[in-house]
């Protein structure tokens, strides 16, 4: 039961952030650093000799700008963004 009478002309507007999937303490990369071919995801790394190498990764949650990396990278890897 509402205390106020419904007024269809009294409309409020605003911005809502809706999170469908959410994870904490995960490794994430900019979506432009993660590539896909043949159904597999990969990134390019800079190895200790300064050479670009490809590394397959397992992705998790994908957002508008970032992608969760579930496996295949460590925090010390040097990822090439583009």
Tab-separated table of C-alpha atoms in Angstrom:
chain	number	residue	atom	x	y	z
A	1	UNK	CA	0.000	0.000	0.000
A	2	UNK	CA	1.431	3.381	-1.016
A	3	UNK	CA	0.938	6.478	1.091
A	4	UNK	CA	0.863	8.746	-1.956
A	5	UNK	CA	-1.487	8.667	-4.872
A	6	UNK	CA	0.107	7.544	-8.157
A	7	UNK	CA	0.876	10.410	-10.544
A	8	UNK	CA	1.903	9.214	-14.047
A	9	UNK	CA	3.345	12.684	-14.856
A	10	UNK	CA	5.732	12.707	-11.892
A	11	UNK	CA	8.713	11.001	-13.504
A	12	UNK	CA	12.216	10.881	-12.027
A	13	UNK	CA	15.281	10.281	-14.177
A	14	UNK	CA	18.779	9.209	-13.276
A	15	UNK	CA	21.674	6.898	-14.035
A	16	UNK	CA	21.816	3.298	-12.883
A	17	UNK	CA	24.910	1.088	-12.882
A	18	UNK	CA	23.789	-2.506	-13.216
A	19	UNK	CA	26.359	-5.230	-12.562
A	20	UNK	CA	25.278	-8.592	-13.900
A	21	UNK	CA	28.593	-10.335	-13.258
A	22	UNK	CA	31.179	-9.228	-10.761
A	23	UNK	CA	34.462	-10.678	-9.524
A	24	UNK	CA	36.961	-9.567	-6.897
A	25	UNK	CA	40.762	-9.865	-6.791
A	26	UNK	CA	41.131	-10.889	-10.427
A	27	UNK	CA	43.627	-10.106	-13.170
A	28	UNK	CA	42.068	-7.909	-15.866
A	29	UNK	CA	43.310	-6.434	-19.127
A	30	UNK	CA	42.104	-3.781	-21.503
A	31	UNK	CA	39.867	-5.496	-24.061
A	32	UNK	CA	42.133	-4.330	-26.895
A	33	UNK	CA	45.012	-6.408	-25.494
A	34	UNK	CA	43.044	-9.662	-25.760
A	35	UNK	CA	42.717	-11.216	-29.215
A	36	UNK	CA	40.741	-14.208	-30.441
A	37	UNK	CA	41.290	-16.690	-33.261
A	38	UNK	CA	39.824	-20.128	-33.782
A	39	UNK	CA	37.831	-19.872	-30.573
A	40	UNK	CA	40.962	-19.325	-28.458
A	41	UNK	CA	42.028	-16.126	-26.726
A	42	UNK	CA	45.587	-14.839	-26.675
A	43	UNK	CA	47.696	-11.821	-25.781
A	44	UNK	CA	51.093	-10.600	-26.900
A	45	UNK	CA	53.836	-10.406	-24.289
A	46	UNK	CA	57.265	-8.825	-24.281
A	47	UNK	CA	59.726	-11.485	-23.114
A	48	UNK	CA	63.002	-10.917	-21.240
A	49	UNK	CA	64.890	-10.499	-24.527
A	50	UNK	CA	62.469	-7.783	-25.704
A	51	UNK	CA	60.826	-10.060	-28.273
A	52	UNK	CA	57.063	-10.160	-28.812
A	53	UNK	CA	55.580	-13.596	-28.089
A	54	UNK	CA	52.017	-14.896	-28.216
A	55	UNK	CA	50.477	-16.345	-25.028
A	56	UNK	CA	47.162	-18.215	-24.906
A	57	UNK	CA	44.905	-17.172	-22.016
A	58	UNK	CA	41.624	-18.265	-20.507
A	59	UNK	CA	39.169	-15.388	-20.199
A	60	UNK	CA	36.347	-14.956	-17.721
A	61	UNK	CA	33.968	-12.048	-17.360
A	62	UNK	CA	34.039	-9.560	-20.241
A	63	UNK	CA	33.104	-5.955	-19.606
A	64	UNK	CA	32.772	-2.971	-21.928
A	65	UNK	CA	36.433	-2.032	-21.520
A	66	UNK	CA	38.163	-4.850	-19.641
A	67	UNK	CA	38.416	-8.644	-19.738
A	68	UNK	CA	39.083	-10.959	-16.808
A	69	UNK	CA	42.072	-13.271	-17.328
A	70	UNK	CA	41.519	-16.528	-15.454
A	71	UNK	CA	44.632	-18.393	-16.568
A	72	UNK	CA	47.731	-17.986	-18.705
A	73	UNK	CA	49.248	-14.799	-17.247
A	74	UNK	CA	51.044	-13.717	-14.109
A	75	UNK	CA	51.203	-10.292	-12.525
A	76	UNK	CA	54.790	-9.811	-13.726
A	77	UNK	CA	54.092	-10.489	-17.427
A	78	UNK	CA	54.601	-7.509	-19.749
A	79	UNK	CA	51.488	-7.391	-21.935
A	80	UNK	CA	51.508	-5.423	-25.191
A	81	UNK	CA	48.262	-3.497	-25.381
A	82	UNK	CA	47.929	-2.949	-29.139
